[in-house]
Amino acid sequence: MPNCFELLATTYENAMSAVLHEELTCVTIASISTGNMGVPCDEAAQVALRTIQKFLRANHWEGTLGIVCYEESVLKAFTKQKQTLLERFNEALDLPSLAQDNLPRWPFRHL
C-alpha cells in the first residue's frame, strides 16, 4: 500500500503529465494536501517540488509554473524547499520518509 508521500507524488506527476499533454505553457497549481489533509507542510513541499523537478528533468517543457500557498506556513515551507532544490537541481533527490508507524494514512485527518 503506498504511503501518503507516494500518493502525493503521483498526484503531482499526473498534474504535470496533463500540463504536457494539453501543451499548456502557463500553469498554477494549488499546494496539495497542505491544509486539512494533514500532510506536514515541509514534507508536502519536498514532495511537490522534487516531483516537479523529476518531471522537468525527464521532459522538455518550457513554461511558467506557479504554486499557490494559502497559508503563511505553507509558503515558508515551499520557499525553504525551493531554495534547497535549486541548489541541488541536477541531483535526483529522494522523497521524504517517516517511520512507518508515523506516516499519515488516508484519511489523513478526520473532518
Short mmCIF file of C-alpha atoms in Angstrom, two decimals:
data_model
loop_
_atom_site.label_atom_id
_atom_site.label_comp_id
_atom_site.label_asym_id
_atom_site.label_seq_id
_atom_site.Cartn_x
_atom_site.Cartn_y
_atom_site.Cartn_z
CA MET A 1 0.00 0.00 0.00
CA PRO A 2 1.54 3.34 -0.99
CA ASN A 3 2.20 5.88 1.72
CA CYS A 4 0.88 9.43 1.68
CA PHE A 5 4.08 10.83 0.12
CA GLU A 6 3.93 8.38 -2.77
CA LEU A 7 0.26 9.21 -3.34
CA LEU A 8 1.01 12.92 -3.25
CA ALA A 9 3.89 12.49 -5.72
CA THR A 10 1.60 10.57 -8.06
CA THR A 11 -0.92 13.42 -7.89
CA TYR A 12 1.73 15.96 -8.92
CA GLU A 13 3.03 13.60 -11.64
CA ASN A 14 -0.48 13.30 -13.06
CA ALA A 15 -0.98 17.07 -12.97
CA MET A 16 2.30 17.70 -14.77
CA SER A 17 1.56 14.97 -17.32
CA ALA A 18 -1.73 16.71 -18.07
CA VAL A 19 0.14 20.01 -18.49
CA LEU A 20 2.43 18.37 -21.04
CA HIS A 21 -0.39 16.54 -22.81
CA GLU A 22 -2.50 19.69 -23.12
CA GLU A 23 0.55 21.70 -24.25
CA LEU A 24 0.00 24.32 -21.55
CA THR A 25 2.65 26.98 -21.06
CA CYS A 26 1.32 28.87 -18.03
CA VAL A 27 0.04 26.83 -15.11
CA THR A 28 -0.90 27.41 -11.49
CA ILE A 29 -1.30 24.50 -9.08
CA ALA A 30 -2.59 24.77 -5.53
CA SER A 31 -0.33 23.25 -2.89
CA ILE A 32 -1.92 19.84 -2.46
CA SER A 33 -2.65 18.21 0.94
CA THR A 34 -1.10 21.02 2.98
CA GLY A 35 -4.34 22.09 4.61
CA ASN A 36 -6.99 19.87 6.12
CA MET A 37 -5.47 16.63 4.77
CA GLY A 38 -2.81 16.71 7.47
CA VAL A 39 0.38 16.15 5.46
CA PRO A 40 3.16 18.16 7.17
CA CYS A 41 4.00 21.32 5.17
CA ASP A 42 7.74 20.72 4.90
CA GLU A 43 7.30 17.19 3.61
CA ALA A 44 4.45 18.17 1.27
CA ALA A 45 6.65 20.92 -0.19
CA GLN A 46 9.53 18.45 -0.65
CA VAL A 47 7.26 16.00 -2.44
CA ALA A 48 5.75 18.68 -4.68
CA LEU A 49 8.99 20.32 -5.72
CA ARG A 50 11.01 17.12 -6.09
CA THR A 51 8.26 15.55 -8.19
CA ILE A 52 8.11 18.63 -10.40
CA GLN A 53 11.93 18.63 -10.61
CA LYS A 54 11.89 14.99 -11.70
CA PHE A 55 9.26 15.80 -14.33
CA LEU A 56 11.24 18.79 -15.68
CA ARG A 57 14.43 16.76 -15.89
CA ALA A 58 12.66 13.96 -17.79
CA ASN A 59 10.50 16.05 -20.15
CA HIS A 60 11.03 19.02 -22.39
CA TRP A 61 8.54 21.56 -21.08
CA GLU A 62 9.02 25.28 -21.40
CA GLY A 63 6.53 27.23 -19.40
CA THR A 64 5.72 29.11 -16.27
CA LEU A 65 4.52 27.24 -13.20
CA GLY A 66 3.17 28.79 -10.04
CA ILE A 67 2.23 27.04 -6.82
CA VAL A 68 -0.48 28.69 -4.75
CA CYS A 69 0.07 28.58 -0.99
CA TYR A 70 -2.98 29.64 1.03
CA GLU A 71 -1.23 29.91 4.39
CA GLU A 72 1.97 31.64 5.51
CA SER A 73 3.38 28.41 6.98
CA VAL A 74 2.89 26.62 3.66
CA LEU A 75 4.56 29.47 1.75
CA LYS A 76 7.53 29.36 4.13
CA ALA A 77 7.87 25.60 3.67
CA PHE A 78 7.75 25.89 -0.13
CA THR A 79 10.21 28.79 -0.13
CA LYS A 80 12.66 26.83 2.02
CA GLN A 81 12.35 23.69 -0.09
CA LYS A 82 12.64 25.68 -3.33
CA GLN A 83 16.00 27.09 -2.24
CA THR A 84 17.25 23.62 -1.29
CA LEU A 85 16.07 22.19 -4.60
CA LEU A 86 17.60 24.97 -6.71
CA GLU A 87 20.97 24.44 -5.03
CA ARG A 88 20.84 20.75 -5.98
CA PHE A 89 18.62 20.77 -9.08
CA ASN A 90 20.61 18.25 -11.12
CA GLU A 91 20.65 15.69 -8.33
CA ALA A 92 17.96 13.03 -8.04
CA LEU A 93 16.65 13.83 -4.57
CA ASP A 94 14.62 11.29 -2.62
CA LEU A 95 11.12 11.87 -1.35
CA PRO A 96 10.81 12.39 2.39
CA SER A 97 10.13 9.42 4.61
CA LEU A 98 8.91 8.93 8.14
CA ALA A 99 8.93 5.93 10.42
CA GLN A 100 6.28 3.58 9.07
CA ASP A 101 4.05 3.97 12.17
CA ASN A 102 4.22 7.79 11.95
CA LEU A 103 3.09 8.10 8.34
CA PRO A 104 -0.22 9.87 7.86
CA ARG A 105 -2.71 7.46 6.31
CA TRP A 106 -5.82 8.12 4.29
CA PRO A 107 -7.99 9.67 5.52
CA PHE A 108 -5.15 11.78 6.88
CA ARG A 109 -7.30 13.79 9.24
CA HIS A 110 -10.94 13.29 10.13
CA LEU A 111 -13.04 16.35 9.36
#
